[in-house]
Structures are given as structure tokens and as C-alpha cells.
Amino acid sequence: MSGNGRLPEAATPVRRILALGGHEFSSRPPDRAVCELLLRLAGERGGARPRICILPTASGDTSEQISSFYAAFGERPCEPSDVSLFRLGRRPLALRDHLLSQDLIYVGGGSLLNLLAVWEAHDIASILSLAWRQGIVLAGQSAGAMCWFEAGITKSSGKPLAAAGLGLLSGSLCVHYNNEPERRAAYLDAVADGMPSGYGLDDYAGLLWEGEGNPSSLTARRGARAYRVSSREGEVLESPLPVRFLPAPAPAALREDIAEFRRITGMRKRAGWLG
Amino acid sequence: METAPRQIVAFGGGGFSMESGNPLLDDYVLGLAKAERPRVCFLPSASGDADHYIVRFYRAFSAHRCEPSHISLFRREQGPSDLRRHLLSQDLIYVGGGSVVSLLGVWRAHGIDSILREAWESGVILCGLSAGSLCWFAEAVTGFHGEAKRLRGMGLLPFSNCVHYERGGERRDAYHRFLREGMCGGYAAEDGAALHFVGEELNRVVASRPQARGYRLDVAGRRVVEMQIATTYLGDREAPPAAPLPEALSTAPAPAAG
């Protein structure tokens, strides 16, 4: 069954995952560009008011992460929600039904180790894998990006160490590539030591998988890069990928003014004031 | 040097997390530590290491009467780097409430469960409420999310456990059902009651509220036998401690909170 009955029954829905090297839900232009992309991806599946759900598990469900998500999406054309596994006591929820009714599931950053441990305890991994196969977009940054791969480099225990992910995507991912040299160094060592090859993502760089084949790379901040990292005969190769730049949309206030301007222009046109 | 006994104090509910202004249970566990300024480490894992919870711990266990610390498994880079060494050097480890399922998952991921077993065996007192009580037992009844569920705990204590065991509550019915379905016998505690185990034996039940009680539950054939356990109200100066250990005797009962 496809999402919400809004799409025609497709034989095999396109499986989509968006992995981001790092971003926040702030009003800064690159963060707005990321939100816009998430809205677009969700809208391609869910129409005018797609359902977008955040899983803030990796942070321990901090109010900070949850409220910044709502601040970013609350006023936009979508239905935002959160599944906070640590807060279910006060807000019971049919986990499986809720997650499988989404158009996009966004996983926040934090501890990759804890994320996977808590998901396993609540049996979330199988639901996410099913969501992916049903065409629900999976997205996330930092731990929320590495979790989809076979392996990543996490600082969940303090210093950067290799850790396993869910393995929906083959290969590995290292996030915050430009900002955390020690994480990048640990990744290069791990790949040299046999970790499956993969990708390095700077903050604001992302990789989008749509169906089979290679991902497309994109960036919400000029200069942020995505790298293909592989090992050949004991030597680790790091090659930058061509990235598409996502321009930031106008901020909310400006957007409203533009809409108002267009409305007025339209009225004037209809009234025959303009040529 | 005598070996310190293994001790666990399992609150049905209470302490600073639930009983603002009533420090009786927190004073009781602090009093069990023999050190003049006991080292107390808070594990808020079941709450996802919620900041407000950590702050409330430091307010309740202020530095003038103990040496408080906490371990946040969601922000390991900020805490002690050697978890084992830190936990084994404590007098008291206090586990907060929340989701016991998440708690056990995160502990396993960081190897905390085996460190806590080691701490218990070396005489570090373990205590906690709600999820922080259920975790120590072989089996537990959790009602954190939706319908009450049966789950496996760390098994330091070879019993089952049910917290927030209020009269007429759903958990009570669920616990009885699980016992009939083969769950091992065990103990339940109402909010304000705490089960104090020395080794694997229940030593006494103490309470921060005059009416709060602890219970022993067993199954005879298909019948659940529930027995109320004599409970010492900690706010009552006159109440004689019920068959306590020497270290429990040394705990001066605190006055009742207004």
C-alpha cells in the first residue's frame, strides 16, 4: 500500500534516503535550504500537506531538538510530528502506524550508539526498513545520516570510533567531515583497515539516493563538499564529488511579503490597472 | 577488611523525582552509605538524560552532604572518560525513572549493565525508582508506554518487580496476570515505598508516606498470593526499625515533610 492512499499503487515505490553531513533547524539561509529540500521530498510523495515526522532518539529526545524542528516546519505547508521514545509515557502513540503513515521520516543527530540501541529495544529498525521499501523518504543528519549505512564513525563514547548502522545503504559514511579532523582521520584509518568504503560529508553537504544507482550530491552552503572515500591496495582515496548547490528560499517574512505583493499585483491586473 | 554487603534499594516511586519536598527516601539511601561525604552518581539514562532531571538531582543531592556526579550516555564527551572506574568508585548509584526498555538498550550498548553488576558485587549501593527499580530484577512489569508489558531486566535480583503498584491500578491486574502466565514470583511497591535488598534477600521495606506499602507476590497453582509486607514509615521518629541491618540502624529517620 502506498502512503495515505494519495499515490497510485506502484509496483515498487522508489526508495529514497537523504543523508546530510550536518545542519540545524535555524533561520540561517543554509538551514532554510535544507528544510526546503525536506519539504520538497516529502511533498513529492505526500502532495500539498505532506507528513513529516522527526525521530529525535539520538539526542535522548531533547526539547531543544524537538522544538527547533517544530519551529522550522510548524508554519510550513506540512503536518509535522515527533516520535519521542523517551516521552511515550506521557504521550502514548501507535508507533508503527504513525511511522508508516508518514511521507518523510527525519532522524536527528546525537549518539549513534544510543540511537541504534534504543531503536533495537523498541523494534524501530524493522519499521523504518519497511517505511523505506514503501517509498517513505528517510532523512537525517549526523548520527541520523550514518544510521542508514553499514557503518559510520561515531563519538558516542567520547572519541571517534567505528560503529555499525542499520545497513539499508551499503558502504559507510563519515559526517562533519570538514569540522572534525579527528573524526575524518579515524574514518580514513577505518577504511584503510577494512571498513567498507563510502562517503565523507561536510556540514551542509548531502547525498540523495533515489532508487538504484549512485546518489546525487548536493550542498546548502557554498564550499561544503561531499567525498567518495575508498581504499585501493591499502591506500585510501578521497575524491570530491560534483555537488549541486541548493539556494536558500526567502525567509518567512519576506515570503509573506512576496505573496502579498503578488496578490496585490494580481488584483490590480484584474482591475485593469496594469497593462 | 570486611566485604561490604551487596545492596539494592528499589523504589516503587518517590524520591526527588516524584516527591518534591519529601526527602525521606533519598535521605534513607544516602544514610546507607558509610562515608561521611558519600559519592553519589546519578544515571538518568531512562529519561534520555534530560537536562531538567539532572539539575533536579544536583539540587536534591547537593554538594554539602555528598559528592554528586552524573553520567550522561547521550553526551559521553562531557563526562568521565572511564565509566567503569567512575562507577566503581561510588558509594551510591542512583538510577532515574523513564523508559526501562530504552534504559536497558542504552546500558547494553555502553556495557553499563556489566559494570553495575560489578559495582553491586563490590558493595556500591544501587538504588532507583520506577525504571530505576525494575532494571535490577530478573523480570519486570512495565507500563511506561501503552499496555503493561512483561520484560527481562538485568537479573541481579532473581525476582519479578512491579512499581507504582497502586490499589486498583492497571499494573496490579497485569502483574497478577503475568504471574499466572508463568512470571517468577517477586515484589511490588507503591509510590513512596522502597524495597531494601541485602544480597538477594529483602531486608526491609521503608516508606516516605505513612500509607505506602510493599508486597510479596507468589503463585500457588493458578492462584496469585499477594502478601503485604510490614513497612517502616521513615517520617515517624517513634517507629522502631523492622529487623534492620546495622548500617540501616545508623540511619537517623528524618522528620516528616510538611
Coordinates of C-alpha atoms in Angstrom, one line a residue:
Chain A
M1 CA 0.0 0.0 0.0
S2 CA 1.3 3.4 -0.8
G3 CA 1.3 6.4 1.6
N4 CA -2.1 7.6 2.7
G5 CA -3.7 6.3 -0.4
R6 CA -2.7 9.5 -2.1
L7 CA -0.4 7.9 -4.6
P8 CA -1.5 5.3 -7.2
E9 CA -0.4 1.8 -6.3
A10 CA 3.1 1.4 -7.6
A11 CA 4.8 -2.0 -8.2
T12 CA 7.9 -0.9 -6.4
P13 CA 8.0 2.5 -4.8
V14 CA 11.2 4.5 -5.3
R15 CA 13.4 4.1 -2.2
R16 CA 14.8 7.4 -1.1
I17 CA 17.3 8.4 1.6
L18 CA 18.8 11.8 2.2
A19 CA 22.0 11.8 4.3
L20 CA 23.3 15.1 5.5
G21 CA 26.7 15.8 7.0
G22 CA 25.4 18.3 9.5
H23 CA 22.9 21.1 9.8
E24 CA 20.5 22.7 12.3
F25 CA 16.9 23.8 12.1
S26 CA 17.7 27.5 12.3
S27 CA 16.6 30.5 10.2
R28 CA 20.0 30.8 8.6
P29 CA 20.0 30.5 4.8
P30 CA 21.7 27.1 4.5
D31 CA 19.4 25.7 7.2
R32 CA 16.4 27.1 5.4
A33 CA 17.6 25.5 2.2
V34 CA 17.8 22.1 3.9
C35 CA 14.2 22.5 5.2
E36 CA 13.0 23.4 1.8
L37 CA 14.6 20.3 0.3
L38 CA 13.0 18.1 3.0
L39 CA 9.6 19.7 2.3
R40 CA 10.1 19.2 -1.4
L41 CA 11.0 15.5 -1.0
A42 CA 8.1 14.9 1.4
G43 CA 5.7 16.8 -1.0
E44 CA 6.7 14.6 -3.9
R45 CA 5.2 11.7 -2.1
G46 CA 2.5 13.3 0.1
G47 CA 1.2 16.2 -2.0
A48 CA 0.3 19.6 -0.7
R49 CA 0.4 18.8 3.0
P50 CA 3.0 16.0 3.5
R51 CA 3.5 14.4 6.8
I52 CA 7.0 14.9 8.3
C53 CA 8.0 13.1 11.5
I54 CA 11.2 13.6 13.5
L55 CA 12.8 10.8 15.5
P56 CA 15.0 12.7 18.0
T57 CA 16.1 9.4 19.6
A58 CA 19.8 10.0 19.2
S59 CA 19.7 13.2 21.3
G60 CA 17.7 11.5 24.1
D61 CA 14.6 13.3 22.7
T62 CA 15.8 16.8 23.9
S63 CA 13.2 19.5 23.9
E64 CA 15.8 21.6 22.0
Q65 CA 15.9 19.3 19.0
I66 CA 12.1 18.8 19.0
S67 CA 11.2 22.5 19.4
S68 CA 13.7 23.6 16.7
F69 CA 12.1 21.1 14.3
Y70 CA 8.6 22.4 15.1
A71 CA 9.9 26.0 14.7
A72 CA 11.2 25.1 11.2
F73 CA 8.1 23.2 10.0
G74 CA 5.3 24.4 12.2
E75 CA 4.3 27.3 9.8
R76 CA 5.1 25.5 6.6
P77 CA 2.7 23.5 4.4
C78 CA 3.1 20.1 6.1
E79 CA 2.0 18.1 9.1
P80 CA 5.0 17.9 11.4
S81 CA 5.1 15.4 14.3
D82 CA 7.6 13.8 16.6
V83 CA 8.1 10.3 17.9
S84 CA 9.9 10.7 21.2
L85 CA 10.6 7.2 22.6
F86 CA 11.7 8.6 25.9
R87 CA 8.5 10.6 26.3
L88 CA 6.0 7.9 25.3
G89 CA 5.0 7.6 28.9
R90 CA 3.2 10.9 28.8
R91 CA 2.2 10.7 25.1
P92 CA 1.3 7.1 24.1
L93 CA 1.4 6.6 20.3
A94 CA 0.8 3.7 18.0
L95 CA 4.5 3.7 16.8
R96 CA 4.2 1.5 13.8
D97 CA 1.0 3.0 12.4
H98 CA 2.3 6.5 13.0
L99 CA 5.6 6.0 11.3
L100 CA 4.2 4.1 8.3
S101 CA 1.7 6.9 7.7
Q102 CA 4.5 9.5 7.1
D103 CA 5.8 10.9 3.9
L104 CA 9.2 11.7 5.3
I105 CA 10.9 10.4 8.5
Y106 CA 13.7 12.7 9.7
V107 CA 16.3 11.4 12.2
G108 CA 18.1 13.9 14.3
G109 CA 21.7 13.9 15.4
G110 CA 23.3 12.8 18.7
S111 CA 24.7 9.4 19.8
L112 CA 24.7 6.8 17.0
L113 CA 25.3 4.1 19.6
N114 CA 22.3 5.0 21.7
L115 CA 20.2 5.6 18.6
L116 CA 20.6 2.1 17.4
A117 CA 20.4 0.6 20.9
V118 CA 17.1 2.3 21.7
W119 CA 15.7 1.5 18.3
E120 CA 16.6 -2.1 18.7
A121 CA 14.9 -2.1 22.2
H122 CA 11.7 -0.7 20.7
D123 CA 11.9 -2.7 17.5
I124 CA 12.0 0.5 15.3
A125 CA 14.6 -0.7 12.8
S126 CA 12.2 -3.1 11.0
I127 CA 9.5 -0.4 10.8
L128 CA 12.0 2.0 9.2
S129 CA 13.2 -0.6 6.8
L130 CA 9.5 -1.2 5.8
A131 CA 8.9 2.5 5.5
W132 CA 11.8 2.8 3.1
R133 CA 10.6 0.0 1.0
Q134 CA 7.1 1.6 0.9
G135 CA 8.6 4.8 -0.5
I136 CA 8.6 6.9 2.6
V137 CA 11.6 9.2 2.4
L138 CA 14.2 8.6 5.1
A139 CA 16.4 11.5 6.0
G140 CA 18.7 12.7 8.7
Q141 CA 21.9 14.5 9.7
S142 CA 25.0 13.4 11.6
A143 CA 24.0 10.2 13.6
G144 CA 20.7 10.4 11.8
A145 CA 22.5 10.1 8.4
M146 CA 25.1 7.5 9.4
C147 CA 22.4 5.2 10.8
W148 CA 21.2 4.2 7.3
F149 CA 24.7 2.9 6.3
E150 CA 26.5 -0.3 7.1
A151 CA 29.0 1.7 9.3
G152 CA 29.9 5.1 10.5
I153 CA 32.3 7.0 12.7
T154 CA 30.7 8.0 16.0
K155 CA 31.8 10.0 19.0
S156 CA 29.1 8.3 21.1
S157 CA 31.8 7.0 23.5
G158 CA 33.8 10.2 23.6
K159 CA 36.5 9.7 21.0
P160 CA 35.7 8.8 17.3
L161 CA 35.2 5.1 16.8
A162 CA 33.7 2.9 14.1
A163 CA 30.1 1.7 14.7
A164 CA 27.6 -0.3 12.7
G165 CA 24.4 1.2 11.3
L166 CA 21.2 -0.3 10.0
G167 CA 22.7 -1.2 6.6
L168 CA 19.9 0.0 4.4
L169 CA 22.6 1.6 2.3
S170 CA 25.7 -0.3 1.6
G171 CA 29.1 1.2 2.5
S172 CA 30.0 3.7 5.2
L173 CA 29.5 7.4 6.0
C174 CA 31.5 9.9 8.0
V175 CA 29.8 13.2 8.9
H176 CA 31.1 16.7 9.9
Y177 CA 34.0 16.0 7.6
N178 CA 35.4 19.5 7.5
N179 CA 34.7 20.4 11.0
E180 CA 36.1 17.5 12.9
P181 CA 39.5 16.5 11.7
E182 CA 39.8 13.7 14.3
R183 CA 36.6 12.1 13.0
R184 CA 37.9 12.3 9.4
A185 CA 41.3 10.8 10.5
A186 CA 39.5 7.9 12.3
Y187 CA 37.4 7.3 9.2
L188 CA 40.4 7.2 6.8
D189 CA 42.1 4.7 9.2
A190 CA 39.0 2.6 9.5
V191 CA 38.6 2.4 5.7
A192 CA 42.2 1.5 5.4
D193 CA 41.6 -1.2 8.0
G194 CA 38.8 -2.7 6.0
M195 CA 35.6 -0.7 6.8
P196 CA 33.5 -0.8 3.7
S197 CA 34.3 2.3 1.5
G198 CA 31.8 5.1 1.5
Y199 CA 31.4 8.8 1.8
G200 CA 32.6 11.8 3.7
L201 CA 30.2 14.7 4.1
D202 CA 30.9 18.3 5.2
D203 CA 28.3 20.1 7.2
Y204 CA 25.6 21.2 4.8
A205 CA 26.6 18.7 2.2
G206 CA 24.2 15.8 1.4
L207 CA 23.7 12.7 -0.6
L208 CA 20.4 11.8 -2.0
W209 CA 19.6 8.2 -3.1
E210 CA 16.6 7.9 -5.3
G211 CA 16.1 4.3 -6.4
E212 CA 19.0 2.2 -7.5
G213 CA 22.4 3.6 -8.5
N214 CA 24.6 6.3 -7.3
P215 CA 23.4 9.1 -5.1
S216 CA 23.3 12.7 -6.3
S217 CA 25.3 15.1 -4.1
L218 CA 24.1 18.5 -3.1
T219 CA 25.1 21.3 -0.8
A220 CA 23.2 24.0 1.0
R221 CA 26.3 26.1 1.7
R222 CA 28.9 27.1 -0.9
G223 CA 32.2 25.4 -0.3
A224 CA 30.7 22.4 1.5
R225 CA 31.8 19.2 -0.2
A226 CA 31.0 15.5 -0.5
Y227 CA 33.7 13.0 -0.9
R228 CA 33.9 9.4 -2.2
V229 CA 36.2 7.6 0.1
S230 CA 37.6 4.2 -0.9
S231 CA 40.6 2.0 -0.4
R232 CA 42.7 0.6 -3.1
E233 CA 45.6 -1.7 -2.4
G234 CA 45.9 -0.4 1.1
E235 CA 45.8 3.2 0.1
V236 CA 42.8 5.4 1.0
L237 CA 41.5 7.6 -1.8
E238 CA 39.4 10.7 -1.1
S239 CA 37.8 12.2 -4.2
P240 CA 35.4 15.2 -4.1
L241 CA 32.1 14.7 -5.9
P242 CA 30.5 17.3 -8.1
V243 CA 27.8 18.9 -6.0
R244 CA 24.6 20.8 -6.9
F245 CA 24.0 24.0 -4.9
L246 CA 20.6 24.4 -3.2
P247 CA 19.8 28.1 -2.9
A248 CA 18.1 29.2 0.3
P249 CA 14.5 30.3 -0.1
A250 CA 13.5 33.7 1.1
P251 CA 12.9 33.9 4.9
A252 CA 9.3 33.6 6.1
A253 CA 8.7 37.3 6.5
L254 CA 9.9 38.0 3.0
R255 CA 8.0 35.1 1.6
E256 CA 4.8 36.6 3.0
D257 CA 5.6 40.0 1.6
I258 CA 6.2 38.5 -1.8
A259 CA 2.9 36.6 -1.6
E260 CA 1.2 39.8 -0.6
F261 CA 2.8 41.7 -3.5
R262 CA 1.7 39.0 -6.0
R263 CA -1.8 39.1 -4.6
I264 CA -2.0 42.9 -4.9
T265 CA -0.4 42.8 -8.4
G266 CA -3.0 40.2 -9.4
M267 CA -5.8 42.3 -8.1
R268 CA -4.6 45.3 -9.9
K269 CA -4.1 43.3 -13.1
R270 CA -7.7 42.0 -12.9
A271 CA -8.9 45.5 -12.2
G272 CA -7.1 46.6 -15.4
W273 CA -4.7 49.0 -13.6
L274 CA -1.7 47.4 -15.2
G275 CA -1.2 46.7 -18.9
Chain B
M1 CA 38.7 -5.6 55.9
E2 CA 35.1 -6.9 55.8
T3 CA 33.4 -7.1 52.5
A4 CA 30.6 -4.7 52.1
P5 CA 27.2 -6.3 51.5
R6 CA 25.5 -6.1 48.2
Q7 CA 22.6 -3.7 48.5
I8 CA 19.8 -2.6 46.2
V9 CA 17.0 -0.2 47.2
A10 CA 14.2 -0.3 44.7
F11 CA 11.6 2.5 45.0
G12 CA 8.1 1.9 43.7
G13 CA 8.1 5.6 43.0
G14 CA 9.3 8.6 45.0
G15 CA 12.4 10.5 46.0
F16 CA 13.3 13.8 44.4
S17 CA 11.9 12.7 41.0
M18 CA 8.4 12.4 42.4
E19 CA 8.2 13.7 45.9
S20 CA 9.3 17.3 45.8
G21 CA 9.7 18.5 49.4
N22 CA 9.8 14.9 50.8
P23 CA 13.4 13.8 51.0
L24 CA 12.8 10.7 53.2
L25 CA 13.7 8.0 50.6
D26 CA 16.7 10.0 49.3
D27 CA 17.9 10.6 52.8
Y28 CA 17.5 6.9 53.6
V29 CA 19.6 5.7 50.7
L30 CA 22.2 8.4 51.4
G31 CA 22.3 7.3 55.0
L32 CA 23.1 3.7 53.9
A33 CA 26.4 4.9 52.6
K34 CA 29.0 4.7 55.4
A35 CA 31.2 7.6 54.1
E36 CA 30.8 10.9 55.7
R37 CA 30.5 12.6 52.3
P38 CA 29.2 9.8 50.1
R39 CA 30.0 9.7 46.4
V40 CA 26.7 9.6 44.6
C41 CA 26.4 9.1 40.9
F42 CA 23.1 9.7 39.0
L43 CA 22.2 7.7 35.9
P44 CA 19.4 9.5 34.1
S45 CA 19.5 7.1 31.0
A46 CA 15.9 6.2 31.2
S47 CA 14.9 9.8 30.6
G48 CA 17.2 10.2 27.7
D49 CA 19.5 12.2 30.0
A50 CA 17.0 15.0 30.3
D51 CA 18.7 18.2 31.5
H52 CA 15.9 19.2 33.8
Y53 CA 16.2 15.9 35.6
I54 CA 20.0 16.2 36.0
V55 CA 19.5 19.6 37.5
R56 CA 16.9 18.4 39.9
F57 CA 19.3 15.6 41.0
Y58 CA 22.0 18.1 41.8
R59 CA 19.5 20.2 43.8
A60 CA 18.4 17.2 45.8
F61 CA 21.9 15.8 46.3
S62 CA 23.7 19.0 47.0
A63 CA 27.4 19.1 47.4
H64 CA 27.3 20.0 51.1
R65 CA 26.1 16.5 52.1
C66 CA 27.6 14.3 49.3
E67 CA 29.8 14.3 46.3
P68 CA 27.3 14.2 43.5
S69 CA 28.1 13.4 39.8
H70 CA 26.1 12.1 36.9
I71 CA 26.8 10.1 33.7
S72 CA 25.1 11.1 30.5
L73 CA 25.3 8.3 27.9
F74 CA 24.0 10.7 25.3
R75 CA 26.8 13.1 25.9
R76 CA 29.8 10.9 26.7
E77 CA 32.3 13.5 25.6
Q78 CA 31.3 15.7 28.5
G79 CA 31.5 13.1 31.3
P80 CA 34.1 10.9 32.8
S81 CA 36.0 9.0 30.2
D82 CA 36.5 5.9 32.2
L83 CA 32.9 4.9 33.1
R84 CA 33.9 1.7 34.9
R85 CA 36.4 3.5 37.2
H86 CA 33.9 6.2 37.9
L87 CA 31.1 3.9 38.7
L88 CA 33.2 1.5 40.8
S89 CA 34.4 4.4 42.9
Q90 CA 30.9 5.5 44.0
D91 CA 29.2 4.8 47.4
L92 CA 25.7 5.1 45.8
I93 CA 24.4 4.8 42.2
Y94 CA 21.0 6.4 41.8
V95 CA 19.0 5.4 38.6
G96 CA 16.3 7.7 37.5
G97 CA 12.9 6.9 36.0
G98 CA 11.6 6.9 32.5
S99 CA 11.6 4.1 29.8
V100 CA 13.1 0.9 31.2
V101 CA 13.2 -0.5 27.6
S102 CA 15.4 2.4 26.4
L103 CA 17.4 2.2 29.6
L104 CA 18.4 -1.4 29.2
G105 CA 19.1 -0.9 25.5
V106 CA 21.4 2.1 26.1
W107 CA 23.2 0.4 29.1
R108 CA 23.9 -2.7 27.0
A109 CA 25.3 -0.5 24.2
H110 CA 27.8 1.1 26.6
G111 CA 28.5 -2.0 28.7
I112 CA 27.0 -0.3 31.8
D113 CA 25.0 -3.4 32.8
S114 CA 28.1 -5.5 33.5
I115 CA 29.8 -2.6 35.3
L116 CA 26.8 -2.1 37.5
R117 CA 26.8 -5.8 38.4
E118 CA 30.5 -5.5 39.3
A119 CA 29.7 -2.4 41.4
W120 CA 26.9 -4.2 43.2
E121 CA 29.2 -7.1 44.0
S122 CA 31.9 -4.8 45.3
G123 CA 29.4 -3.1 47.7
V124 CA 28.4 0.0 45.8
I125 CA 24.7 0.6 46.8
L126 CA 22.4 0.6 43.9
C127 CA 19.0 2.4 44.0
G128 CA 16.4 3.9 41.8
L129 CA 12.8 4.5 41.2
S130 CA 10.4 3.2 38.6
A131 CA 12.6 2.2 35.6
G132 CA 15.5 2.5 38.0
S133 CA 13.9 -0.1 40.2
L134 CA 12.6 -2.5 37.5
C135 CA 16.1 -2.8 35.9
W136 CA 17.7 -4.7 38.8
F137 CA 15.2 -7.7 38.7
A138 CA 15.0 -10.8 36.6
E139 CA 11.6 -9.8 35.2
A140 CA 9.6 -6.7 35.3
V141 CA 6.2 -5.2 34.5
T142 CA 6.5 -2.0 32.6
G143 CA 3.6 0.3 31.9
F144 CA 5.6 3.2 30.6
H145 CA 4.0 3.1 27.2
G146 CA 0.6 1.8 26.5
E147 CA -0.5 -1.5 27.8
A148 CA 1.5 -3.1 30.6
K149 CA 4.3 -5.4 29.3
R150 CA 6.5 -8.1 30.6
L151 CA 10.2 -7.7 30.2
R152 CA 13.5 -9.1 31.2
G153 CA 15.8 -7.0 33.5
M154 CA 19.4 -7.3 34.5
G155 CA 18.6 -10.1 36.9
L156 CA 20.8 -9.0 39.9
L157 CA 17.7 -10.0 42.0
P158 CA 16.1 -13.3 41.0
F159 CA 12.6 -12.0 41.3
S160 CA 10.0 -10.1 39.3
N161 CA 9.1 -6.5 40.1
C162 CA 6.3 -4.1 39.7
V163 CA 6.4 -0.4 40.5
H164 CA 3.7 2.3 41.0
Y165 CA 1.7 -0.6 42.5
E166 CA -1.4 1.5 43.4
R167 CA -4.6 -0.1 44.5
G168 CA -7.0 -0.6 41.6
G169 CA -4.3 0.3 39.1
E170 CA -3.8 -1.4 35.8
R171 CA -0.3 -2.6 36.6
R172 CA -1.7 -4.6 39.5
D173 CA -4.0 -6.6 37.2
A174 CA -1.3 -7.0 34.6
Y175 CA 1.2 -8.2 37.2
H176 CA -1.2 -10.8 38.5
R177 CA -1.9 -12.0 35.0
F178 CA 1.8 -12.3 34.2
L179 CA 2.4 -14.3 37.4
R180 CA -0.4 -16.7 36.4
E181 CA 1.2 -17.0 33.0
G182 CA 4.5 -18.1 34.5
M183 CA 6.4 -15.0 35.5
C184 CA 8.6 -15.7 38.6
G185 CA 7.4 -14.5 42.0
G186 CA 8.6 -11.2 43.2
Y187 CA 7.9 -7.9 44.8
A188 CA 5.8 -4.8 44.2
A189 CA 6.0 -1.4 45.7
E190 CA 3.6 1.5 45.8
D191 CA 4.7 5.1 45.2
G192 CA 6.6 6.2 48.3
A193 CA 7.6 2.6 49.3
A194 CA 11.1 1.2 48.8
L195 CA 12.3 -2.4 48.9
H196 CA 15.7 -2.7 50.5
F197 CA 17.6 -5.8 49.5
V198 CA 20.8 -7.0 51.1
G199 CA 22.3 -9.7 48.9
E200 CA 19.3 -11.3 47.3
E201 CA 17.2 -11.2 50.4
L202 CA 14.6 -8.5 51.1
N203 CA 15.8 -6.8 54.2
R204 CA 13.1 -4.3 54.9
V205 CA 10.5 -2.1 53.3
V206 CA 10.7 1.6 54.1
A207 CA 8.3 4.4 53.1
S208 CA 8.2 8.1 52.7
R209 CA 4.5 8.2 53.1
P210 CA 2.6 6.6 56.1
Q211 CA 0.3 4.5 53.9
A212 CA 2.7 3.3 51.2
R213 CA 3.4 -0.4 51.2
G214 CA 5.5 -3.1 49.6
Y215 CA 4.2 -6.5 48.7
R216 CA 5.4 -10.0 48.1
L217 CA 3.8 -11.9 45.3
D218 CA 3.9 -15.7 44.6
V219 CA 1.9 -18.1 42.6
A220 CA 0.3 -21.2 44.1
G221 CA -1.0 -23.3 41.3
R222 CA -3.1 -20.8 39.3
R223 CA -3.7 -18.6 42.3
V224 CA -1.7 -15.4 42.9
V225 CA -0.8 -15.0 46.6
E226 CA -0.2 -11.3 47.5
M227 CA 1.2 -10.5 50.9
Q228 CA 1.6 -7.1 52.3
I229 CA 5.0 -6.5 53.9
A230 CA 5.4 -4.7 57.2
T231 CA 6.7 -1.3 56.2
T232 CA 8.7 1.3 58.2
Y233 CA 7.5 4.8 57.7
L234 CA 10.7 6.9 57.7
G235 CA 8.9 10.1 58.8
D236 CA 7.9 8.6 62.2
R237 CA 10.5 9.1 64.8
E238 CA 9.0 6.6 67.2
A239 CA 8.7 3.7 64.8
P240 CA 11.2 1.1 65.6
P241 CA 13.1 -0.1 62.5
A242 CA 11.9 -3.5 61.5
A243 CA 14.7 -6.0 61.8
P244 CA 17.3 -3.8 60.1
L245 CA 20.9 -4.4 59.4
P246 CA 23.4 -2.4 61.5
E247 CA 24.0 0.0 58.7
A248 CA 20.3 0.6 58.3
L249 CA 20.0 1.2 62.1
S250 CA 22.5 4.0 61.8
T251 CA 20.2 5.9 59.6
A252 CA 18.6 8.7 61.6
P253 CA 14.9 8.9 60.5
A254 CA 14.3 12.4 59.1
P255 CA 11.4 14.4 60.2
A256 CA 8.2 14.2 58.2
A257 CA 7.9 16.8 55.5
G258 CA 5.3 19.4 56.0

